[in-house]
Amino acid sequence: MIVTLSETAAILASAQRVVITAHGNPDGDAIGSSLGLMHILRSLGKDARVLLDDDIPAIFAVLPGYDIIGRPSAEEEPLEADLVVVLDTSTDRTGCTLQAVKAPHLLNIDHHQTNDASAEYTYVAPARAATAEIIYDLTRELPVKMTKDMAMCIYTGLATDTGFFRFSNTTSHTMRAAAEMLDLGVEPNVISESLEQKPYKTVRDIGEAISMTKMFADGHAAGIFLDEATTARMQSTEAFIGMIRVIQGVDIAVVLKVKEKDICRVSMRSKGIDVSRIALQFGGGGHTRAAGCTLLMPFEDAKRTICEAIAKAIREHQDAQTKRENP
Ligand code: AMP
Ligand code: MN
Ligand code: MN
């Protein structure tokens, strides 16, 4: 059932024991919005905790509450709660968290246009740049006194999902929310310096990955394709896509890596063509300009499949443009 922002606030207000979770391979928005909501609910006297079924990158240690993020256990007795809140994804990408918690109610808060609204209660706001921006909206619906801890977490979600306020999803509302977080004591450089930290090896890996870039679709697309052995020796591939997104003439950038044999993880970025539609064809999702999916096939097949789908989307976009110019 789709709910409004004030109904979302009422659902949160009526629960005492709340478990908060988000998508696997958690990014700054998943972690920031989860910890931000945890601090907010705790300040309201609730028993709130964050469970994430994945490793949490150490760069997020700057966030208050990082140390108490828990990991769900499928083996132990389920944790009892009144409410589970899934943030920044549909309910299908939370690993084993939902099995590890026993709660009568499930609330999903997200900003992805591809959200499947399968939860008991769903609040989706695709116009918001980050789930953290929705958490900020909720603070205006709840009797909460904002603190610097809450602000650091919300700011991190806002900053990371907007590429530090540069992407097209950045609105004046995003900027105002961020400005309020600065008023509460957030030091932007402390967050950005912490998040930018990379091990020496990762910087070397970025160099190697850039040198592997393949152009396709007549120069309208660029991709980095990492086979199983290459993926295995690279610690973090997160930064790769941003490096090729900037190539002149490129409409869609893609990074494909082999997570395990016959499991290929795809990330896409665009300058306007809707890549969430490409991701949806393969059971993934995301936003117009940033989306992802997983292809269950061998590396070479996955590479060919995604390149064909991207080239087709570019052709269709060009055809539509030609039609608009010559009606
Ligand atoms: P990524 O390339 O992993 O940074 O993902 C880009 C955007 O697409 C993010 O907003 C993700 O949450 C979303 N996304 C990535 N993979 C999936 C998926 N399998 N299903 C739904 N959304 C996804
Ligand atoms: Mn996310
Ligand atoms: Mn997000």
mmCIF file of C-alpha atoms and ligand atoms in Angstrom:
data_model
loop_
_atom_site.group_PDB
_atom_site.id
_atom_site.type_symbol
_atom_site.label_atom_id
_atom_site.label_comp_id
_atom_site.label_asym_id
_atom_site.label_seq_id
_atom_site.Cartn_x
_atom_site.Cartn_y
_atom_site.Cartn_z
ATOM 1 C CA MET A 1 0.000 0.000 0.000
ATOM 2 C CA ILE A 2 1.295 3.439 -0.937
ATOM 3 C CA VAL A 3 1.352 5.840 2.008
ATOM 4 C CA THR A 4 1.917 9.591 2.330
ATOM 5 C CA LEU A 5 4.773 11.289 4.162
ATOM 6 C CA SER A 6 2.594 12.073 7.186
ATOM 7 C CA GLU A 7 1.293 8.486 7.275
ATOM 8 C CA THR A 8 4.919 7.321 7.127
ATOM 9 C CA ALA A 9 5.723 9.534 10.116
ATOM 10 C CA ALA A 10 2.682 8.155 11.979
ATOM 11 C CA ILE A 11 3.774 4.543 11.317
ATOM 12 C CA LEU A 12 7.237 5.332 12.686
ATOM 13 C CA ALA A 13 5.776 7.175 15.690
ATOM 14 C CA SER A 14 3.536 4.272 16.648
ATOM 15 C CA ALA A 15 6.331 1.643 16.781
ATOM 16 C CA GLN A 16 8.606 1.176 19.797
ATOM 17 C CA ARG A 17 11.125 -1.456 18.591
ATOM 18 C CA VAL A 18 12.298 -0.605 15.085
ATOM 19 C CA VAL A 19 14.821 -2.425 12.888
ATOM 20 C CA ILE A 20 16.185 -0.350 10.006
ATOM 21 C CA THR A 21 17.854 -1.866 6.969
ATOM 22 C CA ALA A 22 18.874 -0.926 3.410
ATOM 23 C CA HIS A 23 20.342 -2.473 0.262
ATOM 24 C CA GLY A 24 23.405 -4.700 0.150
ATOM 25 C CA ASN A 25 26.670 -3.218 -1.103
ATOM 26 C CA PRO A 26 25.537 -0.182 0.918
ATOM 27 C CA ASP A 27 26.426 3.297 -0.338
ATOM 28 C CA GLY A 28 26.476 6.642 1.467
ATOM 29 C CA ASP A 29 22.725 7.058 1.142
ATOM 30 C CA ALA A 30 21.891 3.553 2.391
ATOM 31 C CA ILE A 31 24.179 3.975 5.422
ATOM 32 C CA GLY A 32 23.498 7.682 6.010
ATOM 33 C CA SER A 33 19.717 7.427 5.815
ATOM 34 C CA SER A 34 19.712 4.286 8.024
ATOM 35 C CA LEU A 35 21.887 5.826 10.744
ATOM 36 C CA GLY A 36 20.093 9.174 10.445
ATOM 37 C CA LEU A 37 16.707 7.520 11.007
ATOM 38 C CA MET A 38 18.173 5.454 13.865
ATOM 39 C CA HIS A 39 19.379 8.610 15.687
ATOM 40 C CA ILE A 40 16.007 10.303 15.099
ATOM 41 C CA LEU A 41 13.998 7.367 16.489
ATOM 42 C CA ARG A 42 16.351 6.952 19.453
ATOM 43 C CA SER A 43 15.928 10.641 20.297
ATOM 44 C CA LEU A 44 12.192 9.933 20.442
ATOM 45 C CA GLY A 45 12.830 7.267 23.099
ATOM 46 C CA LYS A 46 12.553 4.276 20.780
ATOM 47 C CA ASP A 47 14.635 1.133 20.596
ATOM 48 C CA ALA A 48 16.021 1.535 17.065
ATOM 49 C CA ARG A 49 18.866 -0.370 15.458
ATOM 50 C CA VAL A 50 20.422 -0.737 12.013
ATOM 51 C CA LEU A 51 21.076 -4.153 10.466
ATOM 52 C CA LEU A 52 22.851 -4.389 7.099
ATOM 53 C CA ASP A 53 23.611 -7.707 5.448
ATOM 54 C CA ASP A 54 26.977 -6.748 3.988
ATOM 55 C CA ASP A 55 30.380 -5.327 4.842
ATOM 56 C CA ILE A 56 30.296 -1.610 5.623
ATOM 57 C CA PRO A 57 33.198 0.223 3.949
ATOM 58 C CA ALA A 58 35.545 1.756 6.541
ATOM 59 C CA ILE A 59 35.323 5.201 4.881
ATOM 60 C CA PHE A 60 31.916 5.534 6.603
ATOM 61 C CA ALA A 61 33.512 5.270 10.071
ATOM 62 C CA VAL A 62 33.219 9.079 10.194
ATOM 63 C CA LEU A 63 29.459 8.653 10.741
ATOM 64 C CA PRO A 64 28.126 8.543 14.314
ATOM 65 C CA GLY A 65 26.686 5.078 14.905
ATOM 66 C CA TYR A 66 28.936 3.313 12.361
ATOM 67 C CA ASP A 67 30.310 1.058 15.139
ATOM 68 C CA ILE A 68 26.898 -0.211 16.192
ATOM 69 C CA ILE A 69 25.604 -1.244 12.766
ATOM 70 C CA GLY A 70 24.650 -4.894 13.172
ATOM 71 C CA ARG A 71 24.660 -7.762 10.740
ATOM 72 C CA PRO A 72 21.592 -10.009 10.561
ATOM 73 C CA SER A 73 22.041 -13.652 11.390
ATOM 74 C CA ALA A 74 19.980 -16.270 9.582
ATOM 75 C CA GLU A 75 21.054 -18.939 12.124
ATOM 76 C CA GLU A 76 20.070 -17.268 15.402
ATOM 77 C CA GLU A 77 16.513 -16.861 16.729
ATOM 78 C CA PRO A 78 14.779 -14.048 14.812
ATOM 79 C CA LEU A 79 15.013 -10.634 16.422
ATOM 80 C CA GLU A 80 11.618 -9.411 17.681
ATOM 81 C CA ALA A 81 10.533 -5.913 16.669
ATOM 82 C CA ASP A 82 7.349 -3.904 16.054
ATOM 83 C CA LEU A 83 8.427 -2.575 12.681
ATOM 84 C CA VAL A 84 11.058 -3.175 9.994
ATOM 85 C CA VAL A 85 11.984 -0.205 7.823
ATOM 86 C CA VAL A 86 13.654 -0.859 4.452
ATOM 87 C CA LEU A 87 15.478 2.188 3.056
ATOM 88 C CA ASP A 88 16.846 3.126 -0.387
ATOM 89 C CA THR A 89 15.669 -0.019 -2.222
ATOM 90 C CA SER A 90 12.622 -2.223 -2.751
ATOM 91 C CA THR A 91 12.357 -4.983 -0.145
ATOM 92 C CA ASP A 92 14.088 -7.561 -2.385
ATOM 93 C CA ARG A 93 17.686 -6.319 -2.001
ATOM 94 C CA THR A 94 18.151 -6.570 1.773
ATOM 95 C CA GLY A 95 20.020 -9.887 1.912
ATOM 96 C CA CYS A 96 18.767 -12.079 4.765
ATOM 97 C CA THR A 97 17.675 -9.196 7.037
ATOM 98 C CA LEU A 98 13.946 -9.727 6.596
ATOM 99 C CA GLN A 99 14.293 -13.426 7.530
ATOM 100 C CA ALA A 100 16.362 -12.501 10.599
ATOM 101 C CA VAL A 101 13.704 -10.189 12.054
ATOM 102 C CA LYS A 102 10.204 -11.050 13.245
ATOM 103 C CA ALA A 103 7.981 -7.977 13.066
ATOM 104 C CA PRO A 104 4.279 -7.512 12.330
ATOM 105 C CA HIS A 105 4.801 -4.483 10.077
ATOM 106 C CA LEU A 106 7.032 -3.568 7.128
ATOM 107 C CA LEU A 107 7.597 -0.015 5.915
ATOM 108 C CA ASN A 108 9.606 0.820 2.777
ATOM 109 C CA ILE A 109 10.968 4.346 2.227
ATOM 110 C CA ASP A 110 12.715 4.934 -1.093
ATOM 111 C CA HIS A 111 13.452 7.408 -3.890
ATOM 112 C CA HIS A 112 13.919 4.961 -6.786
ATOM 113 C CA GLN A 113 11.374 5.316 -9.586
ATOM 114 C CA THR A 114 11.617 1.539 -10.126
ATOM 115 C CA ASN A 115 10.451 0.704 -6.554
ATOM 116 C CA ASP A 116 7.999 -2.232 -6.808
ATOM 117 C CA ALA A 117 5.772 -1.097 -3.876
ATOM 118 C CA SER A 118 5.619 -4.686 -2.608
ATOM 119 C CA ALA A 119 5.940 -3.783 1.085
ATOM 120 C CA GLU A 120 2.966 -3.512 3.441
ATOM 121 C CA TYR A 121 3.521 0.269 3.474
ATOM 122 C CA THR A 122 5.548 2.059 0.770
ATOM 123 C CA TYR A 123 6.544 5.704 0.606
ATOM 124 C CA VAL A 124 8.382 6.513 -2.668
ATOM 125 C CA ALA A 125 9.477 10.003 -3.673
ATOM 126 C CA PRO A 126 11.425 9.849 -6.983
ATOM 127 C CA ALA A 127 11.799 13.652 -6.970
ATOM 128 C CA ARG A 128 14.001 13.410 -3.886
ATOM 129 C CA ALA A 129 17.704 13.076 -4.699
ATOM 130 C CA ALA A 130 18.387 10.680 -1.837
ATOM 131 C CA THR A 131 16.507 8.594 0.701
ATOM 132 C CA ALA A 132 18.302 10.800 3.242
ATOM 133 C CA GLU A 133 16.358 13.738 1.799
ATOM 134 C CA ILE A 134 13.121 11.913 2.678
ATOM 135 C CA ILE A 135 14.484 11.283 6.186
ATOM 136 C CA TYR A 136 15.015 15.050 6.376
ATOM 137 C CA ASP A 137 11.378 15.587 5.237
ATOM 138 C CA LEU A 138 10.259 13.202 8.007
ATOM 139 C CA THR A 139 12.038 15.262 10.659
ATOM 140 C CA ARG A 140 9.520 17.990 9.859
ATOM 141 C CA GLU A 141 6.640 15.607 10.538
ATOM 142 C CA LEU A 142 7.994 14.256 13.837
ATOM 143 C CA PRO A 143 8.550 16.053 17.162
ATOM 144 C CA VAL A 144 12.322 15.713 16.839
ATOM 145 C CA LYS A 145 15.042 18.118 17.949
ATOM 146 C CA MET A 146 17.779 17.796 15.341
ATOM 147 C CA THR A 147 21.346 17.040 16.450
ATOM 148 C CA LYS A 148 24.727 17.119 14.729
ATOM 149 C CA ASP A 149 24.818 13.288 14.723
ATOM 150 C CA MET A 150 21.568 13.123 12.745
ATOM 151 C CA ALA A 151 22.772 15.918 10.470
ATOM 152 C CA MET A 152 26.089 14.212 9.613
ATOM 153 C CA CYS A 153 24.269 11.074 8.523
ATOM 154 C CA ILE A 154 21.621 12.895 6.486
ATOM 155 C CA TYR A 155 24.232 15.167 4.881
ATOM 156 C CA THR A 156 26.276 12.123 3.808
ATOM 157 C CA GLY A 157 23.259 10.593 2.058
ATOM 158 C CA LEU A 158 22.464 13.867 0.302
ATOM 159 C CA ALA A 159 26.059 14.460 -0.756
ATOM 160 C CA THR A 160 26.861 10.964 -2.008
ATOM 161 C CA ASP A 161 23.705 10.417 -4.097
ATOM 162 C CA THR A 162 24.096 13.835 -5.772
ATOM 163 C CA GLY A 163 27.826 13.502 -6.494
ATOM 164 C CA PHE A 164 28.365 16.262 -3.914
ATOM 165 C CA PHE A 165 25.505 18.389 -5.277
ATOM 166 C CA ARG A 166 26.551 18.185 -8.945
ATOM 167 C CA PHE A 167 24.125 15.668 -10.504
ATOM 168 C CA SER A 168 20.799 16.563 -12.126
ATOM 169 C CA ASN A 169 18.866 15.167 -9.154
ATOM 170 C CA THR A 170 20.124 18.070 -7.004
ATOM 171 C CA THR A 171 17.259 20.498 -6.326
ATOM 172 C CA SER A 172 16.904 23.672 -4.295
ATOM 173 C CA HIS A 173 15.171 21.480 -1.693
ATOM 174 C CA THR A 174 18.278 19.262 -1.542
ATOM 175 C CA MET A 175 20.492 22.305 -1.108
ATOM 176 C CA ARG A 176 18.240 23.775 1.610
ATOM 177 C CA ALA A 177 18.246 20.473 3.483
ATOM 178 C CA ALA A 178 22.064 20.374 3.220
ATOM 179 C CA ALA A 179 22.303 24.006 4.376
ATOM 180 C CA GLU A 180 20.272 23.133 7.477
ATOM 181 C CA MET A 181 22.645 20.248 8.164
ATOM 182 C CA LEU A 182 25.580 22.699 8.033
ATOM 183 C CA ASP A 183 23.747 24.964 10.512
ATOM 184 C CA LEU A 184 23.629 21.962 12.851
ATOM 185 C CA GLY A 185 27.426 21.685 12.786
ATOM 186 C CA VAL A 186 28.251 19.437 9.835
ATOM 187 C CA GLU A 187 31.705 20.203 8.404
ATOM 188 C CA PRO A 188 31.487 19.236 4.692
ATOM 189 C CA ASN A 189 35.240 18.784 4.339
ATOM 190 C CA VAL A 190 35.333 16.293 7.237
ATOM 191 C CA ILE A 191 32.768 14.129 5.443
ATOM 192 C CA SER A 192 34.213 14.479 1.929
ATOM 193 C CA GLU A 193 37.828 13.934 3.030
ATOM 194 C CA SER A 194 36.826 10.772 4.858
ATOM 195 C CA LEU A 195 34.792 9.442 1.922
ATOM 196 C CA GLU A 196 37.471 10.246 -0.662
ATOM 197 C CA GLN A 197 40.124 8.163 1.113
ATOM 198 C CA LYS A 198 41.338 5.252 -0.985
ATOM 199 C CA PRO A 199 44.025 2.658 -0.405
ATOM 200 C CA TYR A 200 47.037 3.028 -2.717
ATOM 201 C CA LYS A 201 46.069 -0.246 -4.405
ATOM 202 C CA THR A 202 42.624 1.107 -5.314
ATOM 203 C CA VAL A 203 44.180 4.134 -7.022
ATOM 204 C CA ARG A 204 46.437 1.756 -9.001
ATOM 205 C CA ASP A 205 43.382 -0.370 -9.865
ATOM 206 C CA ILE A 206 41.578 2.745 -11.156
ATOM 207 C CA GLY A 207 44.517 3.358 -13.484
ATOM 208 C CA GLU A 208 44.407 -0.213 -14.758
ATOM 209 C CA ALA A 209 40.625 -0.134 -15.204
ATOM 210 C CA ILE A 210 40.741 3.143 -17.153
ATOM 211 C CA SER A 211 43.306 1.615 -19.499
ATOM 212 C CA MET A 212 40.859 -1.241 -20.166
ATOM 213 C CA THR A 213 38.070 1.103 -21.332
ATOM 214 C CA LYS A 214 36.253 -0.021 -24.483
ATOM 215 C CA MET A 215 34.266 2.388 -26.629
ATOM 216 C CA PHE A 216 31.177 1.062 -28.449
ATOM 217 C CA ALA A 217 27.900 2.212 -30.062
ATOM 218 C CA ASP A 218 29.881 4.521 -32.394
ATOM 219 C CA GLY A 219 31.568 6.256 -29.468
ATOM 220 C CA HIS A 220 28.283 6.914 -27.672
ATOM 221 C CA ALA A 221 29.037 4.336 -24.996
ATOM 222 C CA ALA A 222 32.075 3.423 -22.900
ATOM 223 C CA GLY A 223 32.554 0.318 -20.804
ATOM 224 C CA ILE A 224 34.951 -1.358 -18.417
ATOM 225 C CA PHE A 225 34.495 -5.130 -18.431
ATOM 226 C CA LEU A 226 36.185 -7.077 -15.662
ATOM 227 C CA ASP A 227 36.352 -10.854 -16.015
ATOM 228 C CA GLU A 228 36.358 -13.122 -12.961
ATOM 229 C CA ALA A 229 40.123 -13.094 -12.406
ATOM 230 C CA THR A 230 40.392 -9.309 -12.813
ATOM 231 C CA THR A 231 37.419 -8.657 -10.517
ATOM 232 C CA ALA A 232 38.899 -10.976 -7.890
ATOM 233 C CA ARG A 233 42.166 -9.082 -7.607
ATOM 234 C CA MET A 234 40.537 -5.649 -7.394
ATOM 235 C CA GLN A 235 39.363 -4.596 -3.927
ATOM 236 C CA SER A 236 36.972 -1.830 -4.902
ATOM 237 C CA THR A 237 35.510 -1.051 -8.312
ATOM 238 C CA GLU A 238 33.178 1.718 -7.114
ATOM 239 C CA ALA A 239 35.145 4.625 -8.571
ATOM 240 C CA PHE A 240 35.539 3.199 -12.088
ATOM 241 C CA ILE A 241 32.263 4.340 -13.592
ATOM 242 C CA GLY A 242 32.789 7.972 -12.635
ATOM 243 C CA MET A 243 36.068 7.934 -14.542
ATOM 244 C CA ILE A 244 34.526 6.964 -17.902
ATOM 245 C CA ARG A 245 31.210 8.814 -17.467
ATOM 246 C CA VAL A 246 33.077 12.005 -18.359
ATOM 247 C CA ILE A 247 34.379 10.901 -21.788
ATOM 248 C CA GLN A 248 33.241 13.384 -24.440
ATOM 249 C CA GLY A 249 30.462 12.054 -26.660
ATOM 250 C CA VAL A 250 29.619 9.201 -24.304
ATOM 251 C CA ASP A 251 25.896 8.972 -23.521
ATOM 252 C CA ILE A 252 26.039 5.793 -21.428
ATOM 253 C CA ALA A 253 28.884 4.430 -19.314
ATOM 254 C CA VAL A 254 28.879 0.862 -18.027
ATOM 255 C CA VAL A 255 30.992 -1.211 -15.667
ATOM 256 C CA LEU A 256 30.508 -4.963 -15.632
ATOM 257 C CA LYS A 257 32.219 -7.234 -13.120
ATOM 258 C CA VAL A 258 31.974 -10.919 -12.329
ATOM 259 C CA LYS A 259 30.914 -11.312 -8.691
ATOM 260 C CA GLU A 260 30.942 -15.089 -8.850
ATOM 261 C CA LYS A 261 30.975 -17.544 -11.725
ATOM 262 C CA ASP A 262 27.978 -16.709 -13.983
ATOM 263 C CA ILE A 263 26.911 -13.793 -11.756
ATOM 264 C CA CYS A 264 27.745 -10.474 -13.446
ATOM 265 C CA ARG A 265 27.010 -7.179 -11.736
ATOM 266 C CA VAL A 266 26.312 -4.192 -14.020
ATOM 267 C CA SER A 267 26.422 -0.461 -13.158
ATOM 268 C CA MET A 268 25.259 2.153 -15.653
ATOM 269 C CA ARG A 269 25.365 5.965 -15.784
ATOM 270 C CA SER A 270 23.884 8.222 -18.452
ATOM 271 C CA LYS A 271 23.710 11.852 -19.476
ATOM 272 C CA GLY A 272 19.935 11.673 -20.062
ATOM 273 C CA ILE A 273 18.946 8.351 -21.665
ATOM 274 C CA ASP A 274 16.877 6.332 -19.157
ATOM 275 C CA VAL A 275 19.248 3.546 -18.009
ATOM 276 C CA SER A 276 16.747 2.341 -15.378
ATOM 277 C CA ARG A 277 14.705 0.981 -18.319
ATOM 278 C CA ILE A 278 17.692 -1.049 -19.495
ATOM 279 C CA ALA A 279 18.280 -2.320 -15.935
ATOM 280 C CA LEU A 280 14.598 -3.266 -15.567
ATOM 281 C CA GLN A 281 14.838 -5.548 -18.626
ATOM 282 C CA PHE A 282 17.227 -7.673 -16.549
ATOM 283 C CA GLY A 283 15.404 -7.515 -13.210
ATOM 284 C CA GLY A 284 17.370 -4.540 -11.873
ATOM 285 C CA GLY A 285 16.401 -0.930 -11.456
ATOM 286 C CA GLY A 286 17.510 2.493 -10.318
ATOM 287 C CA HIS A 287 17.159 6.030 -11.630
ATOM 288 C CA THR A 288 17.103 7.605 -15.115
ATOM 289 C CA ARG A 289 20.816 8.457 -14.944
ATOM 290 C CA ALA A 290 22.127 5.761 -12.573
ATOM 291 C CA ALA A 291 20.955 2.180 -12.558
ATOM 292 C CA GLY A 292 22.157 -1.365 -12.088
ATOM 293 C CA CYS A 293 21.298 -5.013 -12.545
ATOM 294 C CA THR A 294 22.736 -8.501 -12.224
ATOM 295 C CA LEU A 295 23.067 -10.822 -15.216
ATOM 296 C CA LEU A 296 23.091 -14.535 -14.426
ATOM 297 C CA MET A 297 25.292 -15.685 -17.306
ATOM 298 C CA PRO A 298 28.951 -16.187 -18.214
ATOM 299 C CA PHE A 299 31.143 -13.088 -18.596
ATOM 300 C CA GLU A 300 31.308 -13.001 -22.423
ATOM 301 C CA ASP A 301 27.530 -13.522 -22.763
ATOM 302 C CA ALA A 302 26.805 -10.852 -20.150
ATOM 303 C CA LYS A 303 29.154 -8.422 -21.877
ATOM 304 C CA ARG A 304 27.481 -8.974 -25.242
ATOM 305 C CA THR A 305 23.966 -8.815 -23.757
ATOM 306 C CA ILE A 306 24.470 -5.516 -21.949
ATOM 307 C CA CYS A 307 26.361 -3.892 -24.849
ATOM 308 C CA GLU A 308 23.535 -4.826 -27.247
ATOM 309 C CA ALA A 309 20.882 -3.468 -24.863
ATOM 310 C CA ILE A 310 22.815 -0.213 -24.421
ATOM 311 C CA ALA A 311 23.456 0.205 -28.153
ATOM 312 C CA LYS A 312 19.730 -0.387 -28.806
ATOM 313 C CA ALA A 313 18.690 2.206 -26.214
ATOM 314 C CA ILE A 314 21.085 4.721 -27.799
ATOM 315 C CA ARG A 315 19.733 3.999 -31.299
ATOM 316 C CA GLU A 316 16.153 4.423 -30.095
ATOM 317 C CA HIS A 317 17.080 7.671 -28.402
ATOM 318 C CA GLN A 318 18.737 8.938 -31.596
ATOM 319 C CA ASP A 319 15.734 7.895 -33.723
ATOM 320 C CA ALA A 320 13.350 9.699 -31.380
ATOM 321 C CA GLN A 321 15.557 12.785 -31.525
ATOM 322 C CA THR A 322 15.642 12.712 -35.347
ATOM 323 C CA LYS A 323 11.842 12.421 -35.401
ATOM 324 C CA ARG A 324 11.490 15.393 -33.056
ATOM 325 C CA GLU A 325 13.809 17.497 -35.221
ATOM 326 C CA ASN A 326 12.181 16.428 -38.533
ATOM 327 C CA PRO A 327 8.542 15.778 -37.705
HETATM 328 P P1 AMP B 1 25.118 1.396 -8.716
HETATM 329 O O1 AMP B 1 25.565 1.373 -10.119
HETATM 330 O O2 AMP B 1 25.255 0.096 -7.999
HETATM 331 O O3 AMP B 1 25.676 2.559 -7.942
HETATM 332 O O4 AMP B 1 23.538 1.645 -8.782
HETATM 333 C C1 AMP B 1 22.989 2.770 -9.411
HETATM 334 C C2 AMP B 1 21.564 2.966 -8.927
HETATM 335 O O5 AMP B 1 20.760 1.884 -9.354
HETATM 336 C C3 AMP B 1 21.453 3.011 -7.416
HETATM 337 O O6 AMP B 1 20.489 3.971 -7.070
HETATM 338 C C4 AMP B 1 21.020 1.620 -7.060
HETATM 339 O O7 AMP B 1 20.280 1.589 -5.872
HETATM 340 C C5 AMP B 1 20.199 1.196 -8.256
HETATM 341 N N1 AMP B 1 20.340 -0.244 -8.502
HETATM 342 C C6 AMP B 1 21.483 -0.906 -8.730
HETATM 343 N N2 AMP B 1 21.284 -2.220 -8.899
HETATM 344 C C7 AMP B 1 19.962 -2.427 -8.754
HETATM 345 C C8 AMP B 1 19.108 -3.586 -8.787
HETATM 346 N N3 AMP B 1 19.589 -4.814 -9.016
HETATM 347 N N4 AMP B 1 17.792 -3.396 -8.575
HETATM 348 C C9 AMP B 1 17.287 -2.157 -8.348
HETATM 349 N N5 AMP B 1 18.037 -1.034 -8.305
HETATM 350 C C10 AMP B 1 19.349 -1.147 -8.501
HETATM 351 MN MN MN B 2 21.749 3.541 -2.575
HETATM 352 MN MN MN B 3 19.731 6.534 -2.755
#
